[in-house]
Coordinates of C-alpha atoms in Angstrom, one line a residue:
Chain A
M100 CA 14.1 13.4 -27.0
I101 CA 14.6 10.3 -24.9
N102 CA 11.8 10.1 -22.3
I103 CA 12.7 6.9 -20.6
K104 CA 16.4 6.1 -19.9
I105 CA 17.2 3.1 -17.8
E106 CA 20.9 2.5 -17.5
N107 CA 22.5 -0.6 -16.0
V108 CA 19.8 -1.0 -13.4
T109 CA 20.0 -4.0 -11.1
K110 CA 17.6 -5.0 -8.3
S111 CA 18.1 -8.1 -6.2
Y112 CA 15.9 -9.8 -3.6
G113 CA 18.4 -11.7 -1.5
K114 CA 20.4 -13.9 -3.9
I115 CA 17.8 -13.6 -6.7
K116 CA 18.4 -10.9 -9.3
A117 CA 14.9 -9.6 -10.2
V118 CA 16.4 -7.1 -12.7
D119 CA 20.0 -7.6 -13.9
N120 CA 22.0 -4.8 -15.5
L121 CA 19.0 -3.5 -17.5
T122 CA 19.5 -0.8 -20.1
I123 CA 16.6 0.6 -22.1
S124 CA 15.8 3.9 -23.8
V125 CA 12.5 5.0 -25.2
E126 CA 12.0 8.0 -27.4
E127 CA 9.2 10.6 -27.0
G128 CA 6.0 9.5 -28.6
E129 CA 7.1 5.9 -28.8
I130 CA 5.0 2.9 -27.7
Y131 CA 7.4 0.4 -26.1
G132 CA 6.2 -3.1 -25.3
F133 CA 7.9 -4.9 -22.5
I134 CA 7.4 -8.7 -22.7
G135 CA 8.6 -11.7 -20.9
P136 CA 7.4 -14.6 -18.8
N137 CA 6.1 -14.4 -15.2
G138 CA 8.9 -13.4 -12.9
A139 CA 11.1 -11.9 -15.7
G140 CA 11.3 -8.6 -13.8
K141 CA 8.8 -6.5 -15.8
S142 CA 6.7 -5.2 -12.9
T143 CA 9.9 -4.7 -10.8
T144 CA 11.3 -2.5 -13.6
I145 CA 8.1 -0.4 -13.8
R146 CA 7.9 -0.1 -10.0
M147 CA 11.5 1.2 -9.9
M148 CA 10.5 3.8 -12.6
M149 CA 7.7 4.8 -10.2
N150 CA 10.1 5.0 -7.2
F151 CA 8.1 2.3 -5.4
I152 CA 11.2 0.2 -5.2
K153 CA 14.8 1.5 -5.0
A154 CA 17.3 0.1 -7.5
D155 CA 20.4 -1.4 -6.0
Q156 CA 22.5 -0.1 -8.9
G157 CA 22.1 1.9 -12.0
N158 CA 20.3 5.0 -13.0
I159 CA 16.7 5.8 -14.2
T160 CA 15.7 9.1 -15.9
L161 CA 12.1 9.8 -17.0
L162 CA 11.2 12.9 -19.0
G163 CA 14.7 14.1 -18.1
L164 CA 14.0 13.9 -14.4
H165 CA 15.2 11.6 -11.6
P166 CA 12.3 9.5 -10.0
Q167 CA 13.6 10.1 -6.4
K168 CA 15.0 13.6 -6.6
N169 CA 12.1 15.1 -8.7
E170 CA 9.4 12.8 -7.5
I171 CA 6.5 15.3 -7.3
Q172 CA 7.4 17.1 -10.5
L173 CA 7.7 13.8 -12.3
K174 CA 4.5 12.2 -11.0
K175 CA 2.5 15.2 -12.2
Q176 CA 3.5 14.1 -15.7
I177 CA 3.2 10.3 -15.3
G178 CA 0.2 8.1 -15.5
Y179 CA 0.6 4.6 -14.0
V180 CA -1.7 1.6 -14.3
P181 CA -0.7 -1.3 -12.0
A182 CA -1.2 -4.9 -12.8
D183 CA -3.3 -5.5 -9.8
T184 CA -5.7 -2.7 -9.0
F185 CA -6.2 -1.7 -5.4
M186 CA -7.9 1.6 -4.6
Y187 CA -9.9 2.8 -1.7
S188 CA -12.7 0.3 -1.6
D189 CA -15.1 2.5 0.4
M190 CA -14.9 5.4 -2.1
K191 CA -17.2 6.0 -5.0
V192 CA -15.6 6.0 -8.4
N193 CA -16.5 9.7 -8.8
D194 CA -14.8 10.5 -5.5
L195 CA -11.7 8.5 -6.6
F196 CA -11.5 10.7 -9.7
K197 CA -11.8 13.8 -7.6
F198 CA -9.2 12.5 -5.2
S199 CA -6.7 11.9 -8.0
E200 CA -7.6 15.3 -9.7
N201 CA -7.0 17.1 -6.4
F202 CA -3.5 15.7 -6.1
H203 CA -2.6 16.6 -9.7
Q204 CA -4.1 20.1 -9.2
V205 CA -5.3 20.3 -12.8
P206 CA -8.9 20.8 -14.0
A207 CA -9.7 17.4 -15.5
K208 CA -13.5 17.4 -15.6
E209 CA -13.6 17.3 -19.4
K210 CA -11.0 14.6 -19.6
I211 CA -12.7 12.5 -16.9
N212 CA -16.0 12.7 -18.9
Q213 CA -14.3 11.6 -22.0
L214 CA -12.6 8.6 -20.3
V215 CA -15.9 7.7 -18.5
E216 CA -17.7 7.6 -21.9
I217 CA -15.0 5.7 -23.8
L218 CA -14.3 3.1 -21.1
D219 CA -18.0 2.9 -20.0
I220 CA -17.4 3.6 -16.3
D221 CA -20.2 3.8 -13.7
L222 CA -19.3 6.8 -11.5
N223 CA -21.8 6.1 -8.7
K224 CA -20.6 2.7 -7.6
R225 CA -18.2 2.2 -4.8
F226 CA -14.9 0.7 -5.8
E227 CA -15.5 -2.5 -3.7
Q228 CA -18.7 -3.1 -5.8
L229 CA -16.8 -3.2 -9.1
S230 CA -15.6 -6.3 -10.9
F231 CA -11.9 -6.8 -11.6
G232 CA -12.3 -5.5 -15.2
N233 CA -14.2 -2.4 -14.0
R234 CA -11.6 -1.7 -11.3
K235 CA -9.0 -1.8 -14.1
K236 CA -11.0 0.7 -16.1
V237 CA -11.1 3.1 -13.1
S238 CA -7.4 2.7 -12.7
I239 CA -6.7 3.4 -16.3
A240 CA -8.9 6.6 -16.2
C241 CA -7.2 7.7 -13.0
A242 CA -3.8 7.3 -14.7
M243 CA -4.9 9.4 -17.7
L244 CA -7.1 12.1 -16.3
H245 CA -4.3 14.6 -15.9
S246 CA -3.1 14.2 -19.5
P247 CA 0.3 12.8 -18.6
K248 CA 3.3 13.0 -20.9
L249 CA 4.4 9.5 -20.0
I250 CA 2.1 6.5 -19.4
L251 CA 3.4 3.3 -17.7
L252 CA 1.1 0.4 -17.9
D253 CA 1.6 -3.0 -16.3
E254 CA -0.5 -5.6 -17.9
P255 CA -3.2 -3.0 -18.8
S256 CA -5.6 -5.3 -20.7
N257 CA -5.6 -7.9 -18.0
G258 CA -9.3 -8.4 -17.0
L259 CA -10.7 -6.2 -19.7
D260 CA -13.4 -7.5 -22.1
P261 CA -12.4 -7.5 -25.8
V262 CA -14.4 -4.4 -26.7
I263 CA -12.9 -2.2 -23.9
R264 CA -9.5 -3.7 -24.8
I265 CA -9.8 -2.3 -28.3
K266 CA -11.0 1.0 -27.0
L267 CA -8.1 1.2 -24.6
Y268 CA -5.6 0.7 -27.4
E269 CA -7.4 3.3 -29.6
L270 CA -7.2 5.7 -26.7
L271 CA -3.5 5.1 -26.2
K272 CA -2.9 5.5 -29.9
E273 CA -4.6 8.9 -29.7
E274 CA -2.4 9.8 -26.8
Q275 CA 0.7 8.7 -28.8
K276 CA -0.3 11.0 -31.6
K277 CA -0.2 13.9 -29.1
G278 CA 3.4 13.0 -28.4
V279 CA 2.8 10.9 -25.2
T280 CA 5.3 8.1 -24.6
I281 CA 3.8 4.8 -23.6
F282 CA 5.6 2.0 -21.9
F283 CA 3.7 -1.2 -21.2
S284 CA 4.2 -4.8 -20.2
S285 CA 1.8 -7.4 -21.5
H286 CA 1.2 -11.1 -21.9
V287 CA -1.2 -10.5 -24.8
L288 CA 1.4 -10.7 -27.5
S289 CA -1.0 -10.2 -30.4
E290 CA -1.8 -6.8 -29.0
V291 CA 1.9 -5.9 -28.5
Q292 CA 2.4 -6.9 -32.2
K293 CA -0.4 -4.6 -33.4
F294 CA 0.2 -1.8 -31.1
C295 CA 3.9 -1.3 -30.3
S296 CA 6.6 0.2 -32.4
R297 CA 9.4 -1.5 -30.4
I298 CA 9.6 -4.3 -28.0
G299 CA 12.0 -5.5 -25.3
L300 CA 12.2 -9.2 -24.3
L301 CA 13.0 -9.7 -20.7
K302 CA 14.1 -13.0 -19.2
N303 CA 15.4 -13.6 -15.7
G304 CA 15.8 -9.9 -15.3
K305 CA 17.9 -9.5 -18.4
L306 CA 17.0 -7.8 -21.6
I307 CA 17.6 -10.6 -24.1
K308 CA 16.4 -8.8 -27.2
E309 CA 15.3 -5.3 -28.1
T310 CA 13.9 -4.8 -31.6
T311 CA 11.0 -3.6 -33.7
V312 CA 8.0 -5.9 -33.9
A313 CA 8.5 -6.3 -37.6
D314 CA 12.2 -7.4 -37.2
F315 CA 11.2 -9.7 -34.3
T316 CA 8.7 -11.7 -36.3
N317 CA 10.8 -11.6 -39.5
I318 CA 13.3 -14.2 -38.4
G319 CA 13.5 -16.2 -41.5
Y320 CA 11.4 -19.0 -40.1
R321 CA 7.9 -20.1 -41.1
Q322 CA 5.4 -21.8 -38.9
V323 CA 4.4 -25.2 -40.3
H324 CA 1.4 -27.3 -39.2
I325 CA 0.9 -30.8 -40.7
E326 CA -1.8 -33.2 -39.9
S327 CA -1.0 -36.7 -41.3
K328 CA -2.2 -40.3 -41.1
E329 CA 1.4 -41.5 -40.4
E330 CA 4.3 -40.2 -38.3
I331 CA 6.5 -37.7 -40.0
N332 CA 10.3 -38.1 -39.7
L333 CA 11.8 -34.6 -39.8
A334 CA 15.4 -35.8 -39.1
A335 CA 16.6 -35.5 -42.7
L336 CA 15.2 -32.0 -43.1
K337 CA 17.6 -29.1 -42.5
G338 CA 16.4 -25.8 -40.8
V339 CA 13.8 -27.4 -38.5
A340 CA 13.3 -26.1 -35.0
A341 CA 10.8 -26.2 -32.2
I342 CA 9.1 -29.4 -33.1
H343 CA 5.8 -30.3 -31.4
K344 CA 4.0 -33.5 -32.0
Q345 CA 0.5 -34.2 -30.6
G346 CA -1.3 -37.2 -32.0
N347 CA -1.4 -36.9 -35.8
S348 CA -0.5 -33.2 -35.7
T349 CA 3.0 -31.9 -36.1
H350 CA 4.1 -28.3 -35.7
F351 CA 7.5 -26.9 -36.3
M352 CA 9.4 -23.8 -37.3
Y353 CA 11.2 -24.1 -40.7
S354 CA 13.9 -22.0 -42.2
G355 CA 15.3 -24.4 -44.8
N356 CA 14.8 -25.0 -48.5
P357 CA 11.0 -25.0 -49.4
N358 CA 11.6 -27.6 -52.1
E359 CA 13.0 -30.1 -49.7
L360 CA 9.9 -29.6 -47.4
I361 CA 7.6 -30.2 -50.4
R362 CA 9.6 -33.3 -51.3
L363 CA 9.1 -34.7 -47.8
L364 CA 5.4 -33.9 -47.9
N365 CA 5.1 -35.9 -51.1
T366 CA 6.2 -39.0 -49.3
I367 CA 3.5 -39.0 -46.6
D368 CA -0.3 -39.2 -46.5
I369 CA -1.4 -35.7 -45.4
I370 CA -4.8 -34.8 -44.0
S371 CA -4.2 -31.0 -43.8
F372 CA -1.2 -28.7 -44.2
N373 CA -0.6 -25.1 -43.4
I374 CA 2.5 -22.8 -43.6
E375 CA 2.4 -19.2 -42.4
E376 CA 4.4 -16.3 -41.1
P377 CA 5.0 -16.8 -37.3
D378 CA 3.2 -14.3 -35.2
L379 CA 4.7 -12.7 -32.1
E380 CA 3.1 -15.3 -29.8
N381 CA 4.8 -18.2 -31.7
V382 CA 8.2 -16.6 -31.7
F383 CA 7.8 -15.6 -28.1
M384 CA 6.8 -19.1 -27.0
H385 CA 9.8 -20.6 -28.8
Y386 CA 12.2 -18.1 -27.2
F387 CA 11.1 -19.2 -23.8
E388 CA 10.3 -22.8 -24.4
E389 CA 11.6 -25.0 -21.6
G390 CA 14.0 -22.3 -20.5
K391 CA 16.1 -22.4 -23.6
E392 CA 16.3 -20.4 -26.8
V393 CA 15.0 -22.8 -29.4
L394 CA 15.4 -20.4 -32.3
N395 CA 18.9 -19.1 -33.0
V396 CA 17.9 -15.6 -33.9
I397 CA 19.3 -13.5 -31.1
Chain B
M120 CA -8.1 15.9 0.3
L121 CA -6.1 13.1 1.9
F122 CA -6.4 14.8 5.3
K123 CA -10.2 15.0 4.9
R124 CA -10.4 11.4 3.8
E125 CA -8.4 10.3 6.8
L126 CA -10.6 12.3 9.1
R127 CA -13.7 10.5 7.6
R128 CA -11.9 7.1 7.6
N129 CA -11.1 7.3 11.3
V130 CA -14.2 9.0 12.6
K131 CA -16.0 5.7 13.6
S132 CA -13.2 4.5 15.9
F133 CA -12.9 8.0 17.4
I134 CA -16.7 8.1 18.2
V135 CA -16.6 4.6 19.7
S136 CA -13.6 5.2 21.9
C137 CA -14.8 8.7 22.9
L138 CA -18.2 7.3 23.8
I139 CA -16.8 4.5 26.0
C140 CA -14.4 6.8 27.8
S141 CA -17.1 9.4 28.3
L142 CA -19.5 6.8 29.8
M143 CA -16.7 5.7 32.2
V144 CA -16.1 9.3 33.2
V145 CA -19.8 10.2 33.7
Y146 CA -20.5 6.9 35.6
V147 CA -17.7 7.3 38.1
I148 CA -18.4 10.9 38.8
S149 CA -22.2 10.3 39.1
I150 CA -21.8 7.5 41.7
A151 CA -19.1 9.4 43.7
P152 CA -21.5 11.2 46.0
S153 CA -23.5 8.1 46.9
F154 CA -20.4 6.3 48.2
G155 CA -18.9 9.2 50.1
E156 CA -16.2 8.2 52.6
D157 CA -17.6 4.7 53.0
I158 CA -15.8 3.6 49.8
Q159 CA -12.5 3.5 51.8
Q160 CA -13.9 0.9 54.1
I161 CA -15.4 -1.1 51.3
I162 CA -12.1 -1.2 49.4
D163 CA -10.2 -2.1 52.6
L164 CA -12.6 -5.0 53.1
K165 CA -12.6 -6.3 49.6
F166 CA -9.0 -5.7 48.4
P167 CA -5.9 -6.6 50.3
K168 CA -3.3 -3.8 50.6
P169 CA -0.8 -5.3 47.9
L170 CA -3.7 -5.4 45.4
Q171 CA -4.7 -1.9 46.2
K172 CA -1.1 -0.9 45.5
A173 CA -1.1 -2.8 42.3
F174 CA -4.1 -0.9 41.0
G175 CA -3.0 2.4 42.3
I176 CA -5.8 2.9 44.7
S177 CA -4.0 2.5 48.0
E178 CA -3.0 6.2 48.1
L179 CA -6.2 7.7 46.9
D180 CA -8.1 10.0 49.2
F181 CA -11.7 9.0 48.8
S182 CA -13.1 11.7 51.0
N183 CA -12.2 14.0 48.1
P184 CA -14.2 13.7 44.8
V185 CA -11.0 14.2 42.8
G186 CA -9.5 11.3 44.7
F187 CA -12.5 9.2 43.9
F188 CA -12.2 10.1 40.3
G189 CA -8.5 8.9 40.4
L190 CA -9.9 5.4 40.9
M191 CA -10.9 5.5 37.2
F192 CA -7.8 7.2 36.0
S193 CA -5.8 4.1 35.1
Y194 CA -8.7 2.4 33.3
I195 CA -9.3 5.4 31.0
Y196 CA -5.6 5.7 30.5
L197 CA -5.4 2.0 29.5
F198 CA -8.4 2.1 27.2
F199 CA -7.3 5.4 25.6
S200 CA -3.8 4.0 25.0
I201 CA -5.2 0.9 23.3
Y202 CA -7.2 3.3 21.1
T203 CA -4.3 5.5 20.1
A204 CA -2.0 2.5 19.6
G205 CA -4.6 1.0 17.2
V206 CA -5.1 4.3 15.2
F207 CA -1.4 5.2 15.0
S208 CA -0.3 1.6 14.1
S209 CA -2.8 1.3 11.2
I210 CA -2.9 4.8 9.8
V211 CA 0.1 4.4 7.5
S212 CA 0.6 0.6 7.5
K213 CA -3.0 0.1 6.3
E214 CA -2.0 1.6 2.9
F215 CA 0.6 -1.2 2.6
T216 CA -1.5 -4.1 4.1
E217 CA -4.5 -3.1 2.0
K218 CA -2.2 -2.6 -1.0
T219 CA -3.5 0.9 -1.7
A220 CA 0.0 2.3 -1.3
E221 CA 0.7 1.8 -5.0
Y222 CA -2.2 4.0 -6.0
L223 CA -1.5 6.7 -3.3
F224 CA 2.2 6.9 -4.0
S225 CA 1.6 7.2 -7.7
L226 CA 0.0 10.5 -7.1
P227 CA 2.1 13.7 -7.0
A228 CA 2.9 14.0 -3.3
N229 CA 6.0 12.8 -1.5
R230 CA 5.6 10.0 1.1
I231 CA 6.8 12.2 4.0
Q232 CA 4.0 14.7 3.3
I233 CA 1.5 11.9 3.1
M234 CA 2.6 10.4 6.4
I235 CA 2.6 13.7 8.2
S236 CA -1.0 14.4 7.1
K237 CA -2.0 11.0 8.3
L238 CA -0.3 11.3 11.7
L239 CA -1.8 14.7 12.1
V240 CA -5.3 13.2 11.8
A241 CA -4.3 10.6 14.5
I242 CA -3.0 13.3 16.8
I243 CA -6.1 15.5 16.2
Y244 CA -8.5 12.7 17.1
A245 CA -6.4 11.9 20.3
L246 CA -6.5 15.5 21.3
L247 CA -10.2 15.8 20.5
T248 CA -11.0 12.8 22.6
I249 CA -9.1 14.3 25.6
I250 CA -10.7 17.7 25.2
I251 CA -14.2 16.1 25.2
L252 CA -13.3 13.9 28.2
Y253 CA -11.9 16.9 30.1
G254 CA -15.0 19.0 29.2
L255 CA -17.3 16.1 30.3
T256 CA -15.3 15.7 33.5
I257 CA -15.8 19.3 34.5
F258 CA -19.4 19.2 33.4
S259 CA -20.1 16.1 35.4
F260 CA -18.3 17.5 38.5
T261 CA -20.5 20.6 38.3
L262 CA -23.6 18.5 37.9
F263 CA -23.0 15.8 40.5
I264 CA -20.6 17.1 43.0
N265 CA -21.8 19.7 45.5
D266 CA -18.5 20.0 47.4
S267 CA -15.7 22.3 46.3
Y268 CA -12.9 20.7 44.4
N269 CA -9.6 21.5 42.8
Q270 CA -9.7 21.5 38.9
T271 CA -5.9 21.3 38.4
P272 CA -5.5 17.6 39.1
L273 CA -8.4 16.9 36.7
F274 CA -6.7 18.9 34.0
L275 CA -3.4 17.1 34.7
M276 CA -5.1 13.7 34.5
A277 CA -6.4 14.6 31.1
L278 CA -3.0 15.9 30.0
S279 CA -1.4 12.6 31.3
W280 CA -3.9 10.5 29.2
L281 CA -3.0 12.6 26.2
I282 CA 0.8 12.4 26.6
G283 CA 0.7 8.7 27.6
G284 CA -1.7 7.8 24.8
I285 CA 0.4 9.6 22.2
T286 CA 3.5 7.9 23.5
F287 CA 1.9 4.5 23.1
G288 CA 0.6 5.6 19.7
S289 CA 4.1 6.7 18.5
I290 CA 5.6 3.4 19.6
A291 CA 2.9 1.5 17.8
F292 CA 3.5 3.6 14.7
L293 CA 7.2 2.6 14.8
V294 CA 6.3 -1.1 15.4
S295 CA 3.9 -1.0 12.4
S296 CA 6.8 -0.1 10.1
F297 CA 8.5 -3.4 10.8
F298 CA 5.6 -5.7 9.9
S299 CA 3.4 -6.3 6.9
K300 CA 0.5 -8.4 8.2
P301 CA -2.4 -6.3 9.7
R302 CA -3.2 -8.9 12.4
T303 CA 0.4 -9.0 13.6
I304 CA 0.5 -5.2 13.7
S305 CA -2.7 -4.8 15.7
A306 CA -1.9 -7.7 18.0
I307 CA 1.6 -6.3 18.8
S308 CA 0.2 -2.8 19.3
A309 CA -2.6 -3.7 21.7
G310 CA -0.4 -6.4 23.3
M311 CA 2.4 -3.8 24.0
V312 CA -0.1 -1.6 25.9
M313 CA -1.5 -4.5 27.9
V314 CA 2.0 -5.8 28.7
M315 CA 3.1 -2.3 29.9
Y316 CA 0.0 -2.1 32.1
M317 CA 0.7 -5.5 33.6
F318 CA 4.3 -4.5 34.1
Q319 CA 3.2 -1.4 36.0
V320 CA 1.0 -3.7 38.2
I321 CA 3.8 -6.0 38.9
I322 CA 6.3 -3.2 39.7
S323 CA 3.7 -1.6 42.1
M324 CA 3.4 -4.9 44.0
N325 CA 7.2 -5.4 44.3
K326 CA 9.4 -2.8 45.9
K327 CA 12.6 -4.6 44.6
L328 CA 11.5 -3.7 41.0
E329 CA 10.9 0.0 41.7
N330 CA 13.9 1.0 39.6
L331 CA 12.1 -0.4 36.6
K332 CA 9.3 2.0 36.8
Y333 CA 10.8 4.2 34.0
I334 CA 10.0 1.4 31.5
S335 CA 6.2 1.6 31.6
P336 CA 4.4 4.8 30.7
F337 CA 1.6 3.7 33.1
D338 CA 4.1 4.2 35.9
W339 CA 4.9 7.7 34.8
F340 CA 1.5 9.1 35.4
K341 CA -0.6 7.7 38.3
G342 CA -4.1 8.9 39.3
S343 CA -3.2 8.8 43.0
D344 CA -0.1 10.9 42.6
I345 CA -1.9 13.5 40.5
A346 CA -4.9 13.6 42.8
N347 CA -2.8 14.0 45.9
S348 CA 0.0 16.3 44.7
G349 CA -1.8 18.2 41.9
T350 CA 1.3 17.9 39.8
I351 CA 2.9 15.6 37.2
S352 CA 6.6 15.0 36.8
S353 CA 8.2 17.1 34.1
T354 CA 10.9 14.4 33.8
Y355 CA 8.3 11.9 32.6
I356 CA 6.8 14.5 30.3
L357 CA 10.2 15.0 28.8
I358 CA 10.8 11.3 28.5
A359 CA 7.4 10.8 26.9
I360 CA 7.9 13.6 24.4
T361 CA 11.4 12.4 23.5
I362 CA 10.2 8.8 22.9
S363 CA 7.2 10.0 20.9
I364 CA 9.2 12.3 18.6
S365 CA 12.0 9.6 18.1
C366 CA 9.5 6.9 17.3
L367 CA 7.6 9.1 14.9
I368 CA 10.7 10.2 13.1
V369 CA 12.2 6.7 12.8
G370 CA 8.8 5.3 11.7
I371 CA 8.5 8.0 9.0
I372 CA 12.1 7.2 7.8
R373 CA 11.3 3.5 7.7
F374 CA 8.0 3.9 5.8
N375 CA 9.7 6.3 3.4
K376 CA 12.3 3.7 2.5
K377 CA 9.8 0.8 2.4
D378 CA 9.4 -0.9 -0.9
V379 CA 5.8 -0.9 -2.3
L380 CA 5.3 -4.6 -3.1
V381 CA 1.9 -5.9 -4.2

């Protein structure tokens, strides 16, 4: 069953297209990572899914329902974590949970206790007394207390300490096992790599690539790092891309013949040398480097 | 839950405004007997006739305690209207300016229901203020005034405050849907009430501008007219209700369509 269906959705602000003819579909129980640089249109897309912003064109269906026509029915089944957390500052955390619970009209005491324990939340503090990270934890708990079928998260790990971050992803993995569909945007690409089954790359409002994480990083390139006493001339080497030189260090992506690379290395005085599979972060950075696609893999 | 929260959230401004208006009411009524009919001479000596007209005191009958109370009518009307404009203009817009709209609208309730709940709280507090003021007026009259008096004008004055205040509140609610900065919203809302008050003063001083009296709600209900005639114009009540309902509906439609941007 397809739980998220975004078809040819466009949203413009004046002459700027924030989202441009976007089409995505996410299956039930899938964890979909939405990545892209700032201003790519990730948050706008999520906000259109939440009916906070109306799309200019196109159609969105979540859990088989229309976000505008079936708003209440849908929001009972959706959990949403915004990138910036703003809740009622004068309310205690416990009251905020009760407030959310009351709207959802489901008994959630057990779930709240579970989330409070996992995320280490102080129930008696007022929201205004919390740090950014702790506010984020409250927001995550509010989004999950009603056991939603679909969870939309916009930069969820932003502001969280590493321990809570790991706990959050374990929590989301548990939800996924129950069949919950998870859609989230993130800048922490290593987490997307570990956590998501599929990713969509957004740039200037357009989906430029949609693939599995494994396929995305398996692009036939290797990440090469060389530290040498002399300058390296890579001009003769075929299959070199995304060259970065900084002092004695040279980094580049290589898809050519390994023997030719070794032959080149034999001609220079090397301090250190490393060749590895590129991680998502490396590939991502090269996709968006200086506004052009450095690697020809799309 | 939202309704209860809004009641709690707005209780402070309600108590403050209610207290100030109550003090004004009790003070005026308590000093009325000590002035008696001399007040007319004092006013004639201190204020030239055009100024008396401007502040709506030229036609007041000070020999009557209700007439004396009419002296305070426009000031309570002004203060109460500033209060309602403030509450109505912030009650929904605050969710957008304080960026809590994203959280609130992520919960399973549609925006129109949310806005109606919030406006209901604003109307209840306005109504409660007027009920308290009216009760206090009658109580103070019983306590301080020995002469007999007619209660109808007192009731109509309170009704005028309520209708006028809600009209200003509804206009302020509509205005708030056009702006996103809280300072702009509160400045325009309070400013609108003050400008309308000044407009009424100017119209009262200049006969040539009399046709413009429909513009300012302060011209629709005047303490002197109510004290002297014991009636209020049904035309103005109709205009006020029409404007209020129109502004509230258009404001709700605008907020319903408004993008939630953080």
